[in-house]
């Protein structure tokens, strides 16, 4: 088939066939279950006339992909014996873009350490901010260098729509190119030593009673939601309000009240660093940045559990790396449910019994987090992001 490529993929106890189809605008990848491992050792059969080139090509690609997973083809696939022992070549290092701080530390322990041991491919984790501009620069100046990138799910969908990431042909949405692989809670944190009682989002906005800077994300996502929570909008009504121009204006007007006091952050690690360094009195932070810290900092900060947000992240495959079997193997492995569960189990996200008792005494049982609505942001972000950045740059 013109314009198509096939690869055999071994992943865990199951093998799959990965199918590519190229077009001038995008590239698709599909996965099909194949035979269970182990592969039976068979005596090689001489190629049929006219099939030699295709068979050789597929075998070469299959070998490369299995090598990416640390699986060696049986020696019997070739009758030719090397005259001399070949020199060992170190496996290529796979470069992955992720978020510095507790997220990367957790991923090293439960994802990339085990994968490097299994597949015999060392992983180099590079910190980044998850923005489309950063990904665009990587693709423009270093094509084929990045094996995988962790992105907020709505950012991933946008990157796919502008051909920065390879699309997943099995997904239903027209611009889908991945599936959520991690969920991280964001909550308001504060310094116990600087506040007499636990604050809520209304207190976060009360700079007269609680003077000091506030840490917020330099992005409309999570920030507009928090502004509406502070303005009294119930969590289950957030996106109904944000879906109207009046609701968006309401969120920006609420943010106007504290704009001079905001300490902006761009990455999860920045959110925790600003708070721990004393750069803000209160701030929106990933709960794991506080819960996973050393005992001193863990006891130093409180978390407001009732109205927290949950953000979804996915693994993207850069378009320039989509035909690299080793990169595809890594992204496919990261998307498997077992890896999602491993990260969820290791990422600290649950309140302590003391936090539960304190919260339930004041507000009742702790509700589940409010999910960031990726469908809403897939549509609204191209419009709201430029407006938000213009607003944030105002003097």
PDB file of C-alpha atoms in Angstrom, residues 23-323:
ATOM      1  CA  UNK A  23      -0.280  12.082   4.165  1.00  0.00           C
ATOM      2  CA  UNK A  24       1.073  15.576   3.459  1.00  0.00           C
ATOM      3  CA  UNK A  25      -0.692  16.938   6.576  1.00  0.00           C
ATOM      4  CA  UNK A  26      -0.559  14.257   9.207  1.00  0.00           C
ATOM      5  CA  UNK A  27       0.386  10.755  10.071  1.00  0.00           C
ATOM      6  CA  UNK A  28      -1.698   8.072  11.706  1.00  0.00           C
ATOM      7  CA  UNK A  29      -0.696   5.084  13.775  1.00  0.00           C
ATOM      8  CA  UNK A  30      -2.843   2.063  14.572  1.00  0.00           C
ATOM      9  CA  UNK A  31      -2.282  -0.910  16.810  1.00  0.00           C
ATOM     10  CA  UNK A  32      -3.502  -4.468  16.269  1.00  0.00           C
ATOM     11  CA  UNK A  33      -3.103  -7.430  18.647  1.00  0.00           C
ATOM     12  CA  UNK A  34      -0.978 -10.228  17.290  1.00  0.00           C
ATOM     13  CA  UNK A  35       0.260 -13.522  18.635  1.00  0.00           C
ATOM     14  CA  UNK A  36       1.136 -13.913  22.340  1.00  0.00           C
ATOM     15  CA  UNK A  37       4.790 -14.234  23.277  1.00  0.00           C
ATOM     16  CA  UNK A  38       7.111 -16.059  23.245  1.00  0.00           C
ATOM     17  CA  UNK A  39       7.739 -16.217  19.518  1.00  0.00           C
ATOM     18  CA  UNK A  40       8.260 -19.798  18.321  1.00  0.00           C
ATOM     19  CA  UNK A  41      11.667 -20.518  16.900  1.00  0.00           C
ATOM     20  CA  UNK A  42      11.242 -21.629  13.329  1.00  0.00           C
ATOM     21  CA  UNK A  43      13.649 -22.687  10.627  1.00  0.00           C
ATOM     22  CA  UNK A  44      14.065 -19.875   8.129  1.00  0.00           C
ATOM     23  CA  UNK A  45      12.280 -20.328   4.821  1.00  0.00           C
ATOM     24  CA  UNK A  46      13.802 -19.045   1.623  1.00  0.00           C
ATOM     25  CA  UNK A  47      11.993 -15.949   0.366  1.00  0.00           C
ATOM     26  CA  UNK A  48       9.576 -16.377  -2.513  1.00  0.00           C
ATOM     27  CA  UNK A  49      10.404 -14.742  -5.831  1.00  0.00           C
ATOM     28  CA  UNK A  50       9.358 -11.120  -5.906  1.00  0.00           C
ATOM     29  CA  UNK A  51       8.946 -10.935  -2.136  1.00  0.00           C
ATOM     30  CA  UNK A  52      12.554 -10.585  -1.119  1.00  0.00           C
ATOM     31  CA  UNK A  53      12.628  -6.815  -0.824  1.00  0.00           C
ATOM     32  CA  UNK A  54       9.418  -6.518   1.192  1.00  0.00           C
ATOM     33  CA  UNK A  55      10.293  -9.382   3.512  1.00  0.00           C
ATOM     34  CA  UNK A  56      13.715  -7.933   4.201  1.00  0.00           C
ATOM     35  CA  UNK A  57      12.242  -4.507   4.926  1.00  0.00           C
ATOM     36  CA  UNK A  58       9.650  -5.815   7.363  1.00  0.00           C
ATOM     37  CA  UNK A  59      12.153  -8.002   9.139  1.00  0.00           C
ATOM     38  CA  UNK A  60      14.534  -5.084   9.530  1.00  0.00           C
ATOM     39  CA  UNK A  61      11.801  -2.868  10.990  1.00  0.00           C
ATOM     40  CA  UNK A  62      10.578  -5.685  13.211  1.00  0.00           C
ATOM     41  CA  UNK A  63      14.083  -6.243  14.505  1.00  0.00           C
ATOM     42  CA  UNK A  64      14.501  -2.549  15.252  1.00  0.00           C
ATOM     43  CA  UNK A  65      11.235  -2.365  17.145  1.00  0.00           C
ATOM     44  CA  UNK A  66      11.863  -5.480  19.185  1.00  0.00           C
ATOM     45  CA  UNK A  67      15.342  -4.209  19.956  1.00  0.00           C
ATOM     46  CA  UNK A  68      13.733  -1.024  21.233  1.00  0.00           C
ATOM     47  CA  UNK A  69      11.872  -3.124  23.759  1.00  0.00           C
ATOM     48  CA  UNK A  70      14.916  -5.156  24.683  1.00  0.00           C
ATOM     49  CA  UNK A  71      13.666  -8.290  22.895  1.00  0.00           C
ATOM     50  CA  UNK A  72      16.053 -10.093  20.574  1.00  0.00           C
ATOM     51  CA  UNK A  73      14.934 -12.031  17.552  1.00  0.00           C
ATOM     52  CA  UNK A  74      16.039 -15.683  17.505  1.00  0.00           C
ATOM     53  CA  UNK A  75      19.370 -16.193  15.904  1.00  0.00           C
ATOM     54  CA  UNK A  76      17.751 -18.662  13.493  1.00  0.00           C
ATOM     55  CA  UNK A  77      16.197 -15.877  11.430  1.00  0.00           C
ATOM     56  CA  UNK A  78      19.414 -15.712   9.445  1.00  0.00           C
ATOM     57  CA  UNK A  79      21.530 -18.517   8.035  1.00  0.00           C
ATOM     58  CA  UNK A  80      24.468 -16.200   7.540  1.00  0.00           C
ATOM     59  CA  UNK A  81      26.980 -16.401  10.366  1.00  0.00           C
ATOM     60  CA  UNK A  82      29.179 -13.343  10.962  1.00  0.00           C
ATOM     61  CA  UNK A  83      32.831 -13.967  10.175  1.00  0.00           C
ATOM     62  CA  UNK A  84      33.909 -11.758  13.078  1.00  0.00           C
ATOM     63  CA  UNK A  85      32.227 -10.721  16.305  1.00  0.00           C
ATOM     64  CA  UNK A  86      30.659  -7.279  15.894  1.00  0.00           C
ATOM     65  CA  UNK A  87      31.620  -4.476  18.211  1.00  0.00           C
ATOM     66  CA  UNK A  88      28.973  -3.705  20.835  1.00  0.00           C
ATOM     67  CA  UNK A  89      27.157  -0.425  20.224  1.00  0.00           C
ATOM     68  CA  UNK A  90      25.574   1.319  23.193  1.00  0.00           C
ATOM     69  CA  UNK A  91      21.804   1.784  22.804  1.00  0.00           C
ATOM     70  CA  UNK A  92      20.596   5.238  21.891  1.00  0.00           C
ATOM     71  CA  UNK A  93      19.454   7.468  24.720  1.00  0.00           C
ATOM     72  CA  UNK A  94      15.763   8.375  24.558  1.00  0.00           C
ATOM     73  CA  UNK A  95      14.955  11.986  25.375  1.00  0.00           C
ATOM     74  CA  UNK A  96      11.663  12.639  27.159  1.00  0.00           C
ATOM     75  CA  UNK A  97      10.136  16.027  27.990  1.00  0.00           C
ATOM     76  CA  UNK A  98       8.408  16.128  31.365  1.00  0.00           C
ATOM     77  CA  UNK A  99       7.808  18.456  34.313  1.00  0.00           C
ATOM     78  CA  UNK A 100      10.583  18.959  36.834  1.00  0.00           C
ATOM     79  CA  UNK A 101      10.061  18.460  40.548  1.00  0.00           C
ATOM     80  CA  UNK A 102       8.026  15.728  42.211  1.00  0.00           C
ATOM     81  CA  UNK A 103       6.462  14.646  38.915  1.00  0.00           C
ATOM     82  CA  UNK A 104       9.809  13.769  37.353  1.00  0.00           C
ATOM     83  CA  UNK A 105      11.057  12.164  40.559  1.00  0.00           C
ATOM     84  CA  UNK A 106       8.020   9.898  40.649  1.00  0.00           C
ATOM     85  CA  UNK A 107       8.307   9.037  36.961  1.00  0.00           C
ATOM     86  CA  UNK A 108      11.965   8.091  37.323  1.00  0.00           C
ATOM     87  CA  UNK A 109      11.119   5.676  40.111  1.00  0.00           C
ATOM     88  CA  UNK A 110       8.060   3.921  38.675  1.00  0.00           C
ATOM     89  CA  UNK A 111       8.202   4.488  34.895  1.00  0.00           C
ATOM     90  CA  UNK A 112      11.526   5.323  33.302  1.00  0.00           C
ATOM     91  CA  UNK A 113      13.771   3.371  35.622  1.00  0.00           C
ATOM     92  CA  UNK A 114      11.844   0.131  35.007  1.00  0.00           C
ATOM     93  CA  UNK A 115      11.549   0.833  31.272  1.00  0.00           C
ATOM     94  CA  UNK A 116      15.268   1.468  30.854  1.00  0.00           C
ATOM     95  CA  UNK A 117      15.988  -1.802  32.670  1.00  0.00           C
ATOM     96  CA  UNK A 118      13.464  -3.730  30.574  1.00  0.00           C
ATOM     97  CA  UNK A 119      14.190  -2.262  27.146  1.00  0.00           C
ATOM     98  CA  UNK A 120      17.904  -1.516  27.650  1.00  0.00           C
ATOM     99  CA  UNK A 121      17.398   2.064  26.493  1.00  0.00           C
ATOM    100  CA  UNK A 122      18.597   4.800  28.866  1.00  0.00           C
ATOM    101  CA  UNK A 123      16.109   7.642  29.361  1.00  0.00           C
ATOM    102  CA  UNK A 124      17.149  11.303  29.520  1.00  0.00           C
ATOM    103  CA  UNK A 125      14.452  13.427  31.171  1.00  0.00           C
ATOM    104  CA  UNK A 126      14.480  17.079  30.154  1.00  0.00           C
ATOM    105  CA  UNK A 127      12.330  19.606  32.027  1.00  0.00           C
ATOM    106  CA  UNK A 128       9.967  21.823  30.074  1.00  0.00           C
ATOM    107  CA  UNK A 129       6.854  23.970  30.549  1.00  0.00           C
ATOM    108  CA  UNK A 130       4.469  21.955  28.363  1.00  0.00           C
ATOM    109  CA  UNK A 131       3.743  24.832  25.979  1.00  0.00           C
ATOM    110  CA  UNK A 132       3.076  24.595  22.257  1.00  0.00           C
ATOM    111  CA  UNK A 133       5.782  27.183  21.587  1.00  0.00           C
ATOM    112  CA  UNK A 134       8.396  24.986  23.272  1.00  0.00           C
ATOM    113  CA  UNK A 135       7.292  21.941  21.290  1.00  0.00           C
ATOM    114  CA  UNK A 136       7.264  23.936  18.053  1.00  0.00           C
ATOM    115  CA  UNK A 137      10.845  25.062  18.664  1.00  0.00           C
ATOM    116  CA  UNK A 138      11.957  21.503  19.421  1.00  0.00           C
ATOM    117  CA  UNK A 139      10.416  20.241  16.190  1.00  0.00           C
ATOM    118  CA  UNK A 140      11.880  23.108  14.160  1.00  0.00           C
ATOM    119  CA  UNK A 141      15.441  22.979  15.500  1.00  0.00           C
ATOM    120  CA  UNK A 142      15.849  19.363  16.699  1.00  0.00           C
ATOM    121  CA  UNK A 143      13.495  17.138  14.657  1.00  0.00           C
ATOM    122  CA  UNK A 144      13.505  13.509  15.709  1.00  0.00           C
ATOM    123  CA  UNK A 145      15.265  14.246  18.987  1.00  0.00           C
ATOM    124  CA  UNK A 146      12.293  13.878  21.368  1.00  0.00           C
ATOM    125  CA  UNK A 147      10.850  10.416  21.954  1.00  0.00           C
ATOM    126  CA  UNK A 148       7.869  11.477  24.090  1.00  0.00           C
ATOM    127  CA  UNK A 149       6.503  14.562  25.808  1.00  0.00           C
ATOM    128  CA  UNK A 150       4.155  14.904  28.764  1.00  0.00           C
ATOM    129  CA  UNK A 151       1.489  17.528  28.096  1.00  0.00           C
ATOM    130  CA  UNK A 152      -1.777  18.703  29.514  1.00  0.00           C
ATOM    131  CA  UNK A 153      -4.444  16.859  27.540  1.00  0.00           C
ATOM    132  CA  UNK A 154      -5.988  19.993  26.033  1.00  0.00           C
ATOM    133  CA  UNK A 155      -2.513  21.168  24.932  1.00  0.00           C
ATOM    134  CA  UNK A 156      -1.877  17.775  23.375  1.00  0.00           C
ATOM    135  CA  UNK A 157      -5.063  18.001  21.310  1.00  0.00           C
ATOM    136  CA  UNK A 158      -4.091  21.453  20.068  1.00  0.00           C
ATOM    137  CA  UNK A 159      -0.571  20.267  19.192  1.00  0.00           C
ATOM    138  CA  UNK A 160      -2.065  17.426  17.222  1.00  0.00           C
ATOM    139  CA  UNK A 161      -4.361  19.802  15.357  1.00  0.00           C
ATOM    140  CA  UNK A 162      -1.380  21.825  14.097  1.00  0.00           C
ATOM    141  CA  UNK A 163       0.664  18.747  13.146  1.00  0.00           C
ATOM    142  CA  UNK A 164       3.220  18.880  15.941  1.00  0.00           C
ATOM    143  CA  UNK A 165       2.248  15.417  17.216  1.00  0.00           C
ATOM    144  CA  UNK A 166       1.406  12.154  15.493  1.00  0.00           C
ATOM    145  CA  UNK A 167      -2.269  11.322  15.482  1.00  0.00           C
ATOM    146  CA  UNK A 168      -3.718   8.136  16.947  1.00  0.00           C
ATOM    147  CA  UNK A 169      -5.877   6.742  14.181  1.00  0.00           C
ATOM    148  CA  UNK A 170      -7.891   4.521  16.540  1.00  0.00           C
ATOM    149  CA  UNK A 171      -9.299   7.487  18.477  1.00  0.00           C
ATOM    150  CA  UNK A 172     -12.671   8.962  17.603  1.00  0.00           C
ATOM    151  CA  UNK A 173     -12.027  12.742  17.828  1.00  0.00           C
ATOM    152  CA  UNK A 174     -10.701  14.195  14.598  1.00  0.00           C
ATOM    153  CA  UNK A 175      -7.602  15.681  16.218  1.00  0.00           C
ATOM    154  CA  UNK A 176      -6.923  13.089  18.929  1.00  0.00           C
ATOM    155  CA  UNK A 177      -3.366  11.846  19.279  1.00  0.00           C
ATOM    156  CA  UNK A 178      -3.223  10.287  22.728  1.00  0.00           C
ATOM    157  CA  UNK A 179      -5.189   9.404  25.800  1.00  0.00           C
ATOM    158  CA  UNK A 180      -5.011  10.698  29.385  1.00  0.00           C
ATOM    159  CA  UNK A 181      -2.238   8.894  31.248  1.00  0.00           C
ATOM    160  CA  UNK A 182      -2.024  10.818  34.537  1.00  0.00           C
ATOM    161  CA  UNK A 183      -4.297  12.950  36.707  1.00  0.00           C
ATOM    162  CA  UNK A 184      -2.880  15.482  39.166  1.00  0.00           C
ATOM    163  CA  UNK A 185      -4.832  17.397  41.806  1.00  0.00           C
ATOM    164  CA  UNK A 186      -4.247  21.128  42.319  1.00  0.00           C
ATOM    165  CA  UNK A 187      -5.310  22.760  45.583  1.00  0.00           C
ATOM    166  CA  UNK A 188      -4.751  25.964  47.508  1.00  0.00           C
ATOM    167  CA  UNK A 189      -1.835  25.715  49.934  1.00  0.00           C
ATOM    168  CA  UNK A 190      -0.849  28.109  52.691  1.00  0.00           C
ATOM    169  CA  UNK A 191       1.789  28.538  55.369  1.00  0.00           C
ATOM    170  CA  UNK A 192       0.467  27.541  58.815  1.00  0.00           C
ATOM    171  CA  UNK A 193       2.830  30.001  60.498  1.00  0.00           C
ATOM    172  CA  UNK A 194       1.390  32.971  58.611  1.00  0.00           C
ATOM    173  CA  UNK A 195      -2.339  32.267  58.957  1.00  0.00           C
ATOM    174  CA  UNK A 196      -4.330  31.647  62.121  1.00  0.00           C
ATOM    175  CA  UNK A 197      -7.048  29.518  60.496  1.00  0.00           C
ATOM    176  CA  UNK A 198      -7.431  27.524  57.258  1.00  0.00           C
ATOM    177  CA  UNK A 199      -8.498  29.820  54.382  1.00  0.00           C
ATOM    178  CA  UNK A 200     -10.869  29.171  51.505  1.00  0.00           C
ATOM    179  CA  UNK A 201     -10.959  30.705  48.022  1.00  0.00           C
ATOM    180  CA  UNK A 202     -12.809  33.782  49.279  1.00  0.00           C
ATOM    181  CA  UNK A 203      -9.979  34.336  51.795  1.00  0.00           C
ATOM    182  CA  UNK A 204      -7.485  33.884  48.963  1.00  0.00           C
ATOM    183  CA  UNK A 205      -8.990  37.026  47.389  1.00  0.00           C
ATOM    184  CA  UNK A 206      -9.172  38.978  50.659  1.00  0.00           C
ATOM    185  CA  UNK A 207      -5.868  40.856  50.473  1.00  0.00           C
ATOM    186  CA  UNK A 208      -7.075  43.390  53.053  1.00  0.00           C
ATOM    187  CA  UNK A 209      -7.373  40.795  55.833  1.00  0.00           C
ATOM    188  CA  UNK A 210      -4.516  38.617  54.563  1.00  0.00           C
ATOM    189  CA  UNK A 211      -1.936  40.849  52.851  1.00  0.00           C
ATOM    190  CA  UNK A 212       0.664  39.107  50.748  1.00  0.00           C
ATOM    191  CA  UNK A 213       1.226  37.656  47.301  1.00  0.00           C
ATOM    192  CA  UNK A 214      -0.834  34.858  45.759  1.00  0.00           C
ATOM    193  CA  UNK A 215       0.636  32.122  43.585  1.00  0.00           C
ATOM    194  CA  UNK A 216      -1.404  31.398  40.447  1.00  0.00           C
ATOM    195  CA  UNK A 217      -0.735  29.707  37.140  1.00  0.00           C
ATOM    196  CA  UNK A 218       0.113  31.947  34.188  1.00  0.00           C
ATOM    197  CA  UNK A 219      -2.529  30.239  32.066  1.00  0.00           C
ATOM    198  CA  UNK A 220      -6.310  30.594  31.774  1.00  0.00           C
ATOM    199  CA  UNK A 221      -6.743  26.906  32.654  1.00  0.00           C
ATOM    200  CA  UNK A 222      -7.247  26.466  36.404  1.00  0.00           C
ATOM    201  CA  UNK A 223      -6.909  30.239  36.925  1.00  0.00           C
ATOM    202  CA  UNK A 224     -10.324  31.188  35.514  1.00  0.00           C
ATOM    203  CA  UNK A 225     -11.901  28.279  37.389  1.00  0.00           C
ATOM    204  CA  UNK A 226     -10.348  29.434  40.661  1.00  0.00           C
ATOM    205  CA  UNK A 227     -11.576  33.005  40.086  1.00  0.00           C
ATOM    206  CA  UNK A 228     -15.154  31.788  39.688  1.00  0.00           C
ATOM    207  CA  UNK A 229     -14.883  29.564  42.764  1.00  0.00           C
ATOM    208  CA  UNK A 230     -13.782  32.625  44.727  1.00  0.00           C
ATOM    209  CA  UNK A 231     -16.773  34.502  43.305  1.00  0.00           C
ATOM    210  CA  UNK A 232     -19.180  31.922  44.684  1.00  0.00           C
ATOM    211  CA  UNK A 233     -19.801  29.724  41.629  1.00  0.00           C
ATOM    212  CA  UNK A 234     -20.423  26.078  42.672  1.00  0.00           C
ATOM    213  CA  UNK A 235     -17.905  23.597  41.235  1.00  0.00           C
ATOM    214  CA  UNK A 236     -20.536  21.811  39.152  1.00  0.00           C
ATOM    215  CA  UNK A 237     -21.523  25.107  37.483  1.00  0.00           C
ATOM    216  CA  UNK A 238     -18.049  26.308  36.497  1.00  0.00           C
ATOM    217  CA  UNK A 239     -18.170  25.399  32.821  1.00  0.00           C
ATOM    218  CA  UNK A 240     -21.758  26.439  32.338  1.00  0.00           C
ATOM    219  CA  UNK A 241     -20.700  29.905  33.507  1.00  0.00           C
ATOM    220  CA  UNK A 242     -17.450  29.914  31.514  1.00  0.00           C
ATOM    221  CA  UNK A 243     -19.310  28.898  28.362  1.00  0.00           C
ATOM    222  CA  UNK A 244     -20.858  32.368  28.084  1.00  0.00           C
ATOM    223  CA  UNK A 245     -19.054  35.661  27.330  1.00  0.00           C
ATOM    224  CA  UNK A 246     -20.578  37.081  30.510  1.00  0.00           C
ATOM    225  CA  UNK A 247     -19.078  34.256  32.555  1.00  0.00           C
ATOM    226  CA  UNK A 248     -15.621  34.777  31.069  1.00  0.00           C
ATOM    227  CA  UNK A 249     -15.845  38.505  31.778  1.00  0.00           C
ATOM    228  CA  UNK A 250     -16.900  37.689  35.328  1.00  0.00           C
ATOM    229  CA  UNK A 251     -13.774  35.586  35.856  1.00  0.00           C
ATOM    230  CA  UNK A 252     -11.461  38.288  34.487  1.00  0.00           C
ATOM    231  CA  UNK A 253     -13.146  40.962  36.598  1.00  0.00           C
ATOM    232  CA  UNK A 254     -12.587  38.807  39.680  1.00  0.00           C
ATOM    233  CA  UNK A 255      -8.919  38.405  38.772  1.00  0.00           C
ATOM    234  CA  UNK A 256      -8.623  42.182  38.395  1.00  0.00           C
ATOM    235  CA  UNK A 257      -9.119  42.459  42.158  1.00  0.00           C
ATOM    236  CA  UNK A 258      -5.833  40.700  42.976  1.00  0.00           C
ATOM    237  CA  UNK A 259      -3.736  41.165  39.827  1.00  0.00           C
ATOM    238  CA  UNK A 260      -1.080  43.357  41.558  1.00  0.00           C
ATOM    239  CA  UNK A 261      -0.610  40.643  44.197  1.00  0.00           C
ATOM    240  CA  UNK A 262      -0.214  37.632  41.896  1.00  0.00           C
ATOM    241  CA  UNK A 263       3.062  35.692  41.738  1.00  0.00           C
ATOM    242  CA  UNK A 264       2.814  33.834  38.434  1.00  0.00           C
ATOM    243  CA  UNK A 265       4.112  30.313  37.890  1.00  0.00           C
ATOM    244  CA  UNK A 266       4.402  28.269  34.689  1.00  0.00           C
ATOM    245  CA  UNK A 267       5.267  24.739  35.857  1.00  0.00           C
ATOM    246  CA  UNK A 268       4.154  22.537  38.756  1.00  0.00           C
ATOM    247  CA  UNK A 269       7.612  22.782  40.293  1.00  0.00           C
ATOM    248  CA  UNK A 270       7.474  26.599  40.147  1.00  0.00           C
ATOM    249  CA  UNK A 271       4.175  26.546  42.029  1.00  0.00           C
ATOM    250  CA  UNK A 272       5.714  24.714  44.972  1.00  0.00           C
ATOM    251  CA  UNK A 273       8.978  26.652  44.885  1.00  0.00           C
ATOM    252  CA  UNK A 274       7.260  30.060  45.108  1.00  0.00           C
ATOM    253  CA  UNK A 275       5.316  28.976  48.164  1.00  0.00           C
ATOM    254  CA  UNK A 276       8.197  27.236  49.941  1.00  0.00           C
ATOM    255  CA  UNK A 277      10.542  30.172  49.395  1.00  0.00           C
ATOM    256  CA  UNK A 278       8.089  32.573  50.998  1.00  0.00           C
ATOM    257  CA  UNK A 279       7.305  34.261  47.691  1.00  0.00           C
ATOM    258  CA  UNK A 280       3.574  33.942  48.308  1.00  0.00           C
ATOM    259  CA  UNK A 281       1.284  33.713  51.309  1.00  0.00           C
ATOM    260  CA  UNK A 282      -1.040  31.280  49.548  1.00  0.00           C
ATOM    261  CA  UNK A 283      -0.947  29.582  46.183  1.00  0.00           C
ATOM    262  CA  UNK A 284      -2.473  27.035  43.852  1.00  0.00           C
ATOM    263  CA  UNK A 285      -0.098  24.044  43.798  1.00  0.00           C
ATOM    264  CA  UNK A 286      -0.101  20.364  42.815  1.00  0.00           C
ATOM    265  CA  UNK A 287      -0.937  18.517  46.018  1.00  0.00           C
ATOM    266  CA  UNK A 288       1.943  16.104  45.388  1.00  0.00           C
ATOM    267  CA  UNK A 289       4.489  18.941  45.548  1.00  0.00           C
ATOM    268  CA  UNK A 290       3.471  19.430  49.192  1.00  0.00           C
ATOM    269  CA  UNK A 291       2.556  15.884  50.229  1.00  0.00           C
ATOM    270  CA  UNK A 292       5.720  14.417  48.696  1.00  0.00           C
ATOM    271  CA  UNK A 293       8.062  16.911  50.330  1.00  0.00           C
ATOM    272  CA  UNK A 294      10.201  16.321  53.396  1.00  0.00           C
ATOM    273  CA  UNK A 295       8.343  16.115  56.744  1.00  0.00           C
ATOM    274  CA  UNK A 296       9.294  19.667  57.724  1.00  0.00           C
ATOM    275  CA  UNK A 297       7.696  21.271  54.672  1.00  0.00           C
ATOM    276  CA  UNK A 298       4.822  18.809  54.761  1.00  0.00           C
ATOM    277  CA  UNK A 299       3.906  19.988  58.259  1.00  0.00           C
ATOM    278  CA  UNK A 300       4.569  23.616  57.380  1.00  0.00           C
ATOM    279  CA  UNK A 301       1.833  23.904  54.744  1.00  0.00           C
ATOM    280  CA  UNK A 302      -1.867  23.211  54.773  1.00  0.00           C
ATOM    281  CA  UNK A 303      -4.033  22.260  51.790  1.00  0.00           C
ATOM    282  CA  UNK A 304      -7.607  23.326  51.086  1.00  0.00           C
ATOM    283  CA  UNK A 305      -9.198  20.057  50.000  1.00  0.00           C
ATOM    284  CA  UNK A 306     -12.912  20.852  49.410  1.00  0.00           C
ATOM    285  CA  UNK A 307     -12.561  22.827  46.148  1.00  0.00           C
ATOM    286  CA  UNK A 308      -9.533  21.415  44.381  1.00  0.00           C
ATOM    287  CA  UNK A 309      -9.097  20.845  40.657  1.00  0.00           C
ATOM    288  CA  UNK A 310      -7.863  17.780  38.796  1.00  0.00           C
ATOM    289  CA  UNK A 311      -5.795  18.236  35.635  1.00  0.00           C
ATOM    290  CA  UNK A 312      -5.290  15.453  33.074  1.00  0.00           C
ATOM    291  CA  UNK A 313      -2.000  14.805  31.288  1.00  0.00           C
ATOM    292  CA  UNK A 314      -1.120  12.676  28.273  1.00  0.00           C
ATOM    293  CA  UNK A 315       1.962  11.420  26.455  1.00  0.00           C
ATOM    294  CA  UNK A 316       2.542  12.848  22.998  1.00  0.00           C
ATOM    295  CA  UNK A 317       4.624  11.399  20.177  1.00  0.00           C
ATOM    296  CA  UNK A 318       6.310  14.211  18.188  1.00  0.00           C
ATOM    297  CA  UNK A 319       5.522  13.989  14.498  1.00  0.00           C
ATOM    298  CA  UNK A 320       9.212  13.966  13.568  1.00  0.00           C
ATOM    299  CA  UNK A 321       9.700  10.827  15.711  1.00  0.00           C
ATOM    300  CA  UNK A 322       6.581   8.975  14.587  1.00  0.00           C
ATOM    301  CA  UNK A 323       8.439   6.587  12.270  1.00  0.00           C
TER     302      UNK A 323
END
